[in-house]
PDB file of C-alpha atoms in Angstrom:
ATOM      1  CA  UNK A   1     -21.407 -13.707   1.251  1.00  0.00           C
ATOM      2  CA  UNK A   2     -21.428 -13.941  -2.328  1.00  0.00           C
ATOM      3  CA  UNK A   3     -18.924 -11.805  -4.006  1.00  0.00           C
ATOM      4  CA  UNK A   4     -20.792  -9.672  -5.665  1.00  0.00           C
ATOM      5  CA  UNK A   5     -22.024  -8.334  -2.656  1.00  0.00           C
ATOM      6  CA  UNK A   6     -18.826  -8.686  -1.268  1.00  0.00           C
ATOM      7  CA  UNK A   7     -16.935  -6.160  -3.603  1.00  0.00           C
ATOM      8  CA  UNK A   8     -20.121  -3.545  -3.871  1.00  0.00           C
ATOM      9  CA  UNK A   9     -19.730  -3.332  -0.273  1.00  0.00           C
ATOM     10  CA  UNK A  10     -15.963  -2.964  -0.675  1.00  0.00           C
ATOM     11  CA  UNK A  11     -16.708  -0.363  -3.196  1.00  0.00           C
ATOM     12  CA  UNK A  12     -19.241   1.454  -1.610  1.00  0.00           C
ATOM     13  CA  UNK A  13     -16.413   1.897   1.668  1.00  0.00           C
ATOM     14  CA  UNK A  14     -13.995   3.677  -0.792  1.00  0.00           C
ATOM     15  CA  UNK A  15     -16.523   5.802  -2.095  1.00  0.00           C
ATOM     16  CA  UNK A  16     -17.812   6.851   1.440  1.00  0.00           C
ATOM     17  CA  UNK A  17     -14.352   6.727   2.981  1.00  0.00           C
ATOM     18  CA  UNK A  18     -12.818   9.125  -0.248  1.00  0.00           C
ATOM     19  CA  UNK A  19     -16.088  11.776  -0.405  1.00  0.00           C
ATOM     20  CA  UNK A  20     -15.925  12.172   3.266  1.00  0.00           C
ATOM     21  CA  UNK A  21     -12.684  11.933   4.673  1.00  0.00           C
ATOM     22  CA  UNK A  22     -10.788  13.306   1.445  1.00  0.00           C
ATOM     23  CA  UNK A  23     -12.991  15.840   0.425  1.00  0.00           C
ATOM     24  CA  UNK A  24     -15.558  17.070   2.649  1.00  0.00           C
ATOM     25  CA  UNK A  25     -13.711  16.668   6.098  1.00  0.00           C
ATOM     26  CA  UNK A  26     -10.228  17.034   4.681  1.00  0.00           C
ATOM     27  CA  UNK A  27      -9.235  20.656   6.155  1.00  0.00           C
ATOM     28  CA  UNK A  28     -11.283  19.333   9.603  1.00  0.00           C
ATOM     29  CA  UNK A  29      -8.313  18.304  11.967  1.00  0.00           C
ATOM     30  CA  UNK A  30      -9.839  16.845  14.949  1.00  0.00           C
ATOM     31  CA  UNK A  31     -12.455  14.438  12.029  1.00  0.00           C
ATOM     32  CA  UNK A  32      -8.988  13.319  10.267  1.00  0.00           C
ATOM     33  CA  UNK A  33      -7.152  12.807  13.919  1.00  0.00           C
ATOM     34  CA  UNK A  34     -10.259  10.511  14.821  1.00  0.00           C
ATOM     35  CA  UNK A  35     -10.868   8.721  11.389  1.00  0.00           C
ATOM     36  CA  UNK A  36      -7.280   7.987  12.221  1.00  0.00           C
ATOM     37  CA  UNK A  37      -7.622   6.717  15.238  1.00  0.00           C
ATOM     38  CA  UNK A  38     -10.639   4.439  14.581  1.00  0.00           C
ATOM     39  CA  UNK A  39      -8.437   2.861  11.422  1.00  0.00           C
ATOM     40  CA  UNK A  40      -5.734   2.087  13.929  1.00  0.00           C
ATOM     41  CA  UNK A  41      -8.099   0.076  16.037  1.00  0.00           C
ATOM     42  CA  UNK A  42      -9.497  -1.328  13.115  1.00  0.00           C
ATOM     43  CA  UNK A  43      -5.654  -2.219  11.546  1.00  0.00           C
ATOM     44  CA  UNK A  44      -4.956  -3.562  15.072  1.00  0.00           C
ATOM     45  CA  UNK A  45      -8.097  -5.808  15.680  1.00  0.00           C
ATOM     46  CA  UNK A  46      -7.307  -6.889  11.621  1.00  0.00           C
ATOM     47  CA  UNK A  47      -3.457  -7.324  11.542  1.00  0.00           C
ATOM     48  CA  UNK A  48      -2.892  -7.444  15.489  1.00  0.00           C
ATOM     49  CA  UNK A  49      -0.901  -5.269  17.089  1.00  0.00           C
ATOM     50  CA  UNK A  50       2.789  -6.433  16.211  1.00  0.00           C
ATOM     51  CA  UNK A  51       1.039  -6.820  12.252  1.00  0.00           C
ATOM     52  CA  UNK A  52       0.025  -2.925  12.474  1.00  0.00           C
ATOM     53  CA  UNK A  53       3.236  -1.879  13.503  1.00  0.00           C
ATOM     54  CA  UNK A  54       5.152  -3.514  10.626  1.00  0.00           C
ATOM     55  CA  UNK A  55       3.093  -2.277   7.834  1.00  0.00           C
ATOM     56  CA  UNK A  56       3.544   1.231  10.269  1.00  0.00           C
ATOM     57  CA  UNK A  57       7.172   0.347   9.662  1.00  0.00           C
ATOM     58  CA  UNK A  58       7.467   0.336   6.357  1.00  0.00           C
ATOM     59  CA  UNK A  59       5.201   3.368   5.660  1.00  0.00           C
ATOM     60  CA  UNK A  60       7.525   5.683   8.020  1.00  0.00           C
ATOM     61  CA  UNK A  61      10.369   6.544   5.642  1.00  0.00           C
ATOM     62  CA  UNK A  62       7.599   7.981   3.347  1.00  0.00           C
ATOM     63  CA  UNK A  63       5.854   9.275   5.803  1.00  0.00           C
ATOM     64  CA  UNK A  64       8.620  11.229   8.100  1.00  0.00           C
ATOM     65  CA  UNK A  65       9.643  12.080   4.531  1.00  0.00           C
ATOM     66  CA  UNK A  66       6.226  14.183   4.069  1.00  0.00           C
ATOM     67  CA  UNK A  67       6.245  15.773   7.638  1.00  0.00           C
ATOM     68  CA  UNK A  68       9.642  17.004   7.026  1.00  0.00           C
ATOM     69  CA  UNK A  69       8.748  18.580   3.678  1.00  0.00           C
ATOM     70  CA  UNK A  70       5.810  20.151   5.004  1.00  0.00           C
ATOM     71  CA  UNK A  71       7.846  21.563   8.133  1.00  0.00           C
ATOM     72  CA  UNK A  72      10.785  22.875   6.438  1.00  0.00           C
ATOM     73  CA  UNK A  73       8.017  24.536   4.020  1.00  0.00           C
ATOM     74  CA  UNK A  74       6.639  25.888   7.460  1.00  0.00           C
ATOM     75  CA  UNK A  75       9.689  26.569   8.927  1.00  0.00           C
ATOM     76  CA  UNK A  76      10.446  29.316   5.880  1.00  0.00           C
ATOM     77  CA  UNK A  77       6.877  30.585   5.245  1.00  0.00           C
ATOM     78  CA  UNK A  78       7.244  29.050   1.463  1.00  0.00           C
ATOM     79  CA  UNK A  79       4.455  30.370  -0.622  1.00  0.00           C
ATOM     80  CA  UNK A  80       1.928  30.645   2.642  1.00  0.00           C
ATOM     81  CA  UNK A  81       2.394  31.261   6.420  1.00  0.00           C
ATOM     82  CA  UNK A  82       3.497  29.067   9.050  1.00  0.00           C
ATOM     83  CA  UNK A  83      -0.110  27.991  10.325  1.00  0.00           C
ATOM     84  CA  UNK A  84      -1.125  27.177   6.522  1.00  0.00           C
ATOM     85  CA  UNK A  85       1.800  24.341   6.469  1.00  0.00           C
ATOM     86  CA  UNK A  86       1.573  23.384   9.800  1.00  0.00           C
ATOM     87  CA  UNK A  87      -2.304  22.895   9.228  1.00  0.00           C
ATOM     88  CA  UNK A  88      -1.611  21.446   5.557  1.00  0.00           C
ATOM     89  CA  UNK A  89       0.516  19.207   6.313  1.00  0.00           C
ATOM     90  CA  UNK A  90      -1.385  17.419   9.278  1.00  0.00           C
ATOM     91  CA  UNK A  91      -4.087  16.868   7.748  1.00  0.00           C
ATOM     92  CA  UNK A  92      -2.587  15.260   4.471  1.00  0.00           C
ATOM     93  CA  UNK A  93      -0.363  13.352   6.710  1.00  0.00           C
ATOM     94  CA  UNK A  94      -2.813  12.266   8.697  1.00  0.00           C
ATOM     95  CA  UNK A  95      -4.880  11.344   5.796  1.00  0.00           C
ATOM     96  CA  UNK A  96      -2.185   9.284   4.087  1.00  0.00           C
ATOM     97  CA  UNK A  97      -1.969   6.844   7.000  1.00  0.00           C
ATOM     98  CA  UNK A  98      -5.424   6.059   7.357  1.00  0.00           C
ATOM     99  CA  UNK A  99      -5.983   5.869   3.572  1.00  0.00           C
ATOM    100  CA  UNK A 100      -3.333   3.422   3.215  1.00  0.00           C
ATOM    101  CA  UNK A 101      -4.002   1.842   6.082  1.00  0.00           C
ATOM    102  CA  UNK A 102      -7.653   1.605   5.348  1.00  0.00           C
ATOM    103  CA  UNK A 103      -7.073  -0.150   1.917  1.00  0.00           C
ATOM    104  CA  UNK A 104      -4.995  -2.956   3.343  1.00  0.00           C
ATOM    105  CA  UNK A 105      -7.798  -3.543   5.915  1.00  0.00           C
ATOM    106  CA  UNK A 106     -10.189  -4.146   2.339  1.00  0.00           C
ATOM    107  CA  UNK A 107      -7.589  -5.848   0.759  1.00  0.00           C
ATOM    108  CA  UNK A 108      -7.587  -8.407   3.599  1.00  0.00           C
ATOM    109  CA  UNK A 109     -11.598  -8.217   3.857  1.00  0.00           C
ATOM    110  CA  UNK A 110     -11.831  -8.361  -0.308  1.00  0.00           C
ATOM    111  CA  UNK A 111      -9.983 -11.563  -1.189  1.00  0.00           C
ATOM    112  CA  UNK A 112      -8.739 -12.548  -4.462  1.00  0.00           C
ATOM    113  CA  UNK A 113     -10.294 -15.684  -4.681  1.00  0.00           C
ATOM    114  CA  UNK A 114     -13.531 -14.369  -4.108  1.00  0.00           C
ATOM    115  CA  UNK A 115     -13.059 -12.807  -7.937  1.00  0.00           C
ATOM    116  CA  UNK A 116     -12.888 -16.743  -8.848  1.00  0.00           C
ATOM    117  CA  UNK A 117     -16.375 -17.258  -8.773  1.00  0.00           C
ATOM    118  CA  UNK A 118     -17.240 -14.963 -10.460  1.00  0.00           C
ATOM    119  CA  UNK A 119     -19.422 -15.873 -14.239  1.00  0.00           C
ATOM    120  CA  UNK A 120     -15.878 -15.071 -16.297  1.00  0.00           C
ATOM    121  CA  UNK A 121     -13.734 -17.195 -19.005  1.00  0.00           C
ATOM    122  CA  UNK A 122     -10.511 -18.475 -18.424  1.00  0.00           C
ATOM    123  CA  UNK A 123      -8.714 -16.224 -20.305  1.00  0.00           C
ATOM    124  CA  UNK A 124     -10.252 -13.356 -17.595  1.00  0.00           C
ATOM    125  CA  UNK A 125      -9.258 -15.486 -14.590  1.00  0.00           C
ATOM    126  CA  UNK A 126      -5.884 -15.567 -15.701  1.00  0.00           C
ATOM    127  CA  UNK A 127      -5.465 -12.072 -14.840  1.00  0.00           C
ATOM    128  CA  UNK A 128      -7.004 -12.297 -11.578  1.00  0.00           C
ATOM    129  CA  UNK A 129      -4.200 -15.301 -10.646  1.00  0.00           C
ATOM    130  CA  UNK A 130      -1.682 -14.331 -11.769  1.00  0.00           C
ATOM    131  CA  UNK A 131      -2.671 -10.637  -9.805  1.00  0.00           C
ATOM    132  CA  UNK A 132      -3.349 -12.839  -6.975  1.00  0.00           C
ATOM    133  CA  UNK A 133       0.497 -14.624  -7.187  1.00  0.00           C
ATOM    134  CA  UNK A 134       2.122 -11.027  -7.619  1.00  0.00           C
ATOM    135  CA  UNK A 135       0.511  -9.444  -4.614  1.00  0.00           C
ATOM    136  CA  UNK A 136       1.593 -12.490  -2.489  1.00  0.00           C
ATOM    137  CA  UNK A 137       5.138 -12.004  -3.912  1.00  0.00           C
ATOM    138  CA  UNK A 138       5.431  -8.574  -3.325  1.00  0.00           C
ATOM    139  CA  UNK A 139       4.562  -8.633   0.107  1.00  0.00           C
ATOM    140  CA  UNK A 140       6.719 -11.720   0.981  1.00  0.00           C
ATOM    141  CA  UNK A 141      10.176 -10.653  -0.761  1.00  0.00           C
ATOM    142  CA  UNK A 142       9.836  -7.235   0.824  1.00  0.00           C
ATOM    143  CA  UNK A 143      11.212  -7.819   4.180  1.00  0.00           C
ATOM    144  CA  UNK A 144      14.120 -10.182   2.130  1.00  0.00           C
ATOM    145  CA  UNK A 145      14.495  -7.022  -0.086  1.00  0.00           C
ATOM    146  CA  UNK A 146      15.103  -4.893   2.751  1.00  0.00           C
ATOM    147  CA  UNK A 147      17.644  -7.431   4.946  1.00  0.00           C
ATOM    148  CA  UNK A 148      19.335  -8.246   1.518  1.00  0.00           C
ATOM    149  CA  UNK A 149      20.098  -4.053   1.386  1.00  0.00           C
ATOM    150  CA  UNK A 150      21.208  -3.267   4.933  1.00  0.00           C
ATOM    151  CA  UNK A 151      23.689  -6.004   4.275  1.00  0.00           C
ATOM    152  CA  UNK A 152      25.296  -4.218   1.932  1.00  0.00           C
ATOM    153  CA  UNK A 153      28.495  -2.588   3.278  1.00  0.00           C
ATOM    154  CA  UNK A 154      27.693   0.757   1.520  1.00  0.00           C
ATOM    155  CA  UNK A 155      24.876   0.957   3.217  1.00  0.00           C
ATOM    156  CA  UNK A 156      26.413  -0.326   6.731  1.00  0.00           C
ATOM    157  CA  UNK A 157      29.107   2.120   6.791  1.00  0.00           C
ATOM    158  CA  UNK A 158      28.615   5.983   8.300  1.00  0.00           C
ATOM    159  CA  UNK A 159      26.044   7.937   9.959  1.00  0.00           C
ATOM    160  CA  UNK A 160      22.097   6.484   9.370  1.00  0.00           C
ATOM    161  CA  UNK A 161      20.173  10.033   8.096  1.00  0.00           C
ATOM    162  CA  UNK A 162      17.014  10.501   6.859  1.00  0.00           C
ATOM    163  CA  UNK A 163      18.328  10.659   3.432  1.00  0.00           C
ATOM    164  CA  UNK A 164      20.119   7.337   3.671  1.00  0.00           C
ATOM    165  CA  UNK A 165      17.061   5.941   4.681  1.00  0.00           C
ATOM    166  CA  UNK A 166      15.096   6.912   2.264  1.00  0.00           C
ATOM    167  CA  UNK A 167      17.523   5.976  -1.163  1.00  0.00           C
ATOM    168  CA  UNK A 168      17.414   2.838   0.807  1.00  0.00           C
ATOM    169  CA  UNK A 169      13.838   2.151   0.585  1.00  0.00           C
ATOM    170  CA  UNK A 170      14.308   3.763  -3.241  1.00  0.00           C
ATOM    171  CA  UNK A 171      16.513   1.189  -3.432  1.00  0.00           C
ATOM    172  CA  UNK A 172      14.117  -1.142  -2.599  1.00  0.00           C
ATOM    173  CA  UNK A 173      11.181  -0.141  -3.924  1.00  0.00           C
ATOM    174  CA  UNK A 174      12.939  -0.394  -7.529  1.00  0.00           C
ATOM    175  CA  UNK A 175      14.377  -3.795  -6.783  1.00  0.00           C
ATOM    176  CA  UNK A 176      10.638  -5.117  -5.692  1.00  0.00           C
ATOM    177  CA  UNK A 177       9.616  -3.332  -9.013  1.00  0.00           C
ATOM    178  CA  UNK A 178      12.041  -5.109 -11.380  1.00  0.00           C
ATOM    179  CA  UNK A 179      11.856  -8.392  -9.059  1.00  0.00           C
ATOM    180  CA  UNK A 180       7.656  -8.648  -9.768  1.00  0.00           C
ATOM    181  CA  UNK A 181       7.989  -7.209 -13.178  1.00  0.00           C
ATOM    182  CA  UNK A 182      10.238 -10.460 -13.974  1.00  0.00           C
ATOM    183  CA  UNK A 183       7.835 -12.662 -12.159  1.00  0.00           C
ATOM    184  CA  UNK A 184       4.643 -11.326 -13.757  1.00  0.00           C
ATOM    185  CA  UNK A 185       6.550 -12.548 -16.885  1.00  0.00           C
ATOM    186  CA  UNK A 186       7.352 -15.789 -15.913  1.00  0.00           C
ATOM    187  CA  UNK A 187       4.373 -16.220 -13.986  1.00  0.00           C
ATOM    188  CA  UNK A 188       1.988 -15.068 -16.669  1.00  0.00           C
ATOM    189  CA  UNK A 189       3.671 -17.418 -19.551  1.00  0.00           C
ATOM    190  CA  UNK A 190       3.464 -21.008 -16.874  1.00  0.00           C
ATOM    191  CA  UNK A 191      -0.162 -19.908 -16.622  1.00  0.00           C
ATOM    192  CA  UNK A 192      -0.547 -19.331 -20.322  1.00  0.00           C
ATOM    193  CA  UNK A 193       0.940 -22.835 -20.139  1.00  0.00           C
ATOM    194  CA  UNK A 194      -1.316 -24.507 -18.243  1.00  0.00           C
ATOM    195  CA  UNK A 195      -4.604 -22.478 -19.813  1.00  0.00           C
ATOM    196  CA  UNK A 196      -2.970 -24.269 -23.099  1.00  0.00           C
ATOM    197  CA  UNK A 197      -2.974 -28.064 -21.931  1.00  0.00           C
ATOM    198  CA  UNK A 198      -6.098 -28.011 -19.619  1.00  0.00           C
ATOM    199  CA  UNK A 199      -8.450 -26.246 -21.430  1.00  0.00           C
ATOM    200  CA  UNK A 200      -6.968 -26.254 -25.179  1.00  0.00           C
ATOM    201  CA  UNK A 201      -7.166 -22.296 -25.044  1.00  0.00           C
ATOM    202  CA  UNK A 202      -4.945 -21.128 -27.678  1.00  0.00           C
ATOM    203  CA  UNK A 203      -2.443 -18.363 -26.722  1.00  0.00           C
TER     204      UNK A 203
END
């Protein structure tokens, strides 16, 4: 498939997926709970099963961190009643995971090299490589990120709450941050680099 089909019909999904799901249907429990449901299969049959339940893994924190907002906001009738929070709350919950797991099933169904035949000039490409390199990094040093801040002996020593595992993934999150940011930098001049002797594109 050529890729502009490719990304209008990766474009046209969002658009369908965002009117219906996160506008239209978004109060409608039982249509989130099965939207859910069918992006689970969908994750599954894309990632397999032990693939879905690590990227479930690493959306939890965030996730459980949600839910318990919403419940404690339930639990004292904050601003609304009980059934508006308990309502609220599982449906943007329940939204969140497909959404997010719905975009890594496109991400994995759009590839970045498809963008590489597309009609542009080097100088455009660039972009799309070097966005290509970062997303690769990102999701590889993640799990190293993680292992490298459970070993710390802060982090190893008392009780494992919620809150302590959540600054840990802030913790993370911020390395990953700073750890790409420094790659897109050192990335983005090699490539400038290369642009420069292949091509004679001056910076």
């Amino acid at each position: 498939m050529k890729p502009q089909y490719r990304l209008l019909l990766v474009s046209l999904a969002l658009i369908v997926f965002f009117v219906f799901f996160c506008l239209i249907y978004l109060e409608n429990i039982p249509v989130q709970l099965v939207v859910l449901g069918v992006v689970l299969l969908l994750s599954a049959w894309t990632f397999k099963l032990k693939g879905l339940l690590k990227k479930l893994y690493h959306f939890l924190p965030f996730i459980l961190l949600l839910f318990g907002v919403y419940f404690i906001f339930a639990l004292f009738q904050i601003g609304q009643n009980k059934d508006y929070w308990i309502h609220y709350g599982i449906t943007r919950t329940t939204l969140l995971i497909s959404s997010l797991m719905f975009i890594q099933v496109l991400i994995t169904w759009l590839k970045i090299d498809t963008f590489l035949d597309f009609p542009l000039g080097i100088e455009k490409l660039k972009y799309i490589i070097l966005g290509k390199m970062l997303y690769k990094i990102a999701f590889s040093s993640y799990s190293e990120l993680c292992l490298f801040v459970d070993s710390i002996p802060a982090e190893q020593a008392g009780t494992i709450t919620l809150k302590k595992k959540f600054r840990k993934r802030l913790i993370v999150l911020l390395a990953l941050i700073t750890y790409v940011i420094n790659e897109a930098t050192l990335k983005g001049e090699m490539i400038d680099e290369r642009i420069w002797h292949c091509h004679q594109v001056p910076k």
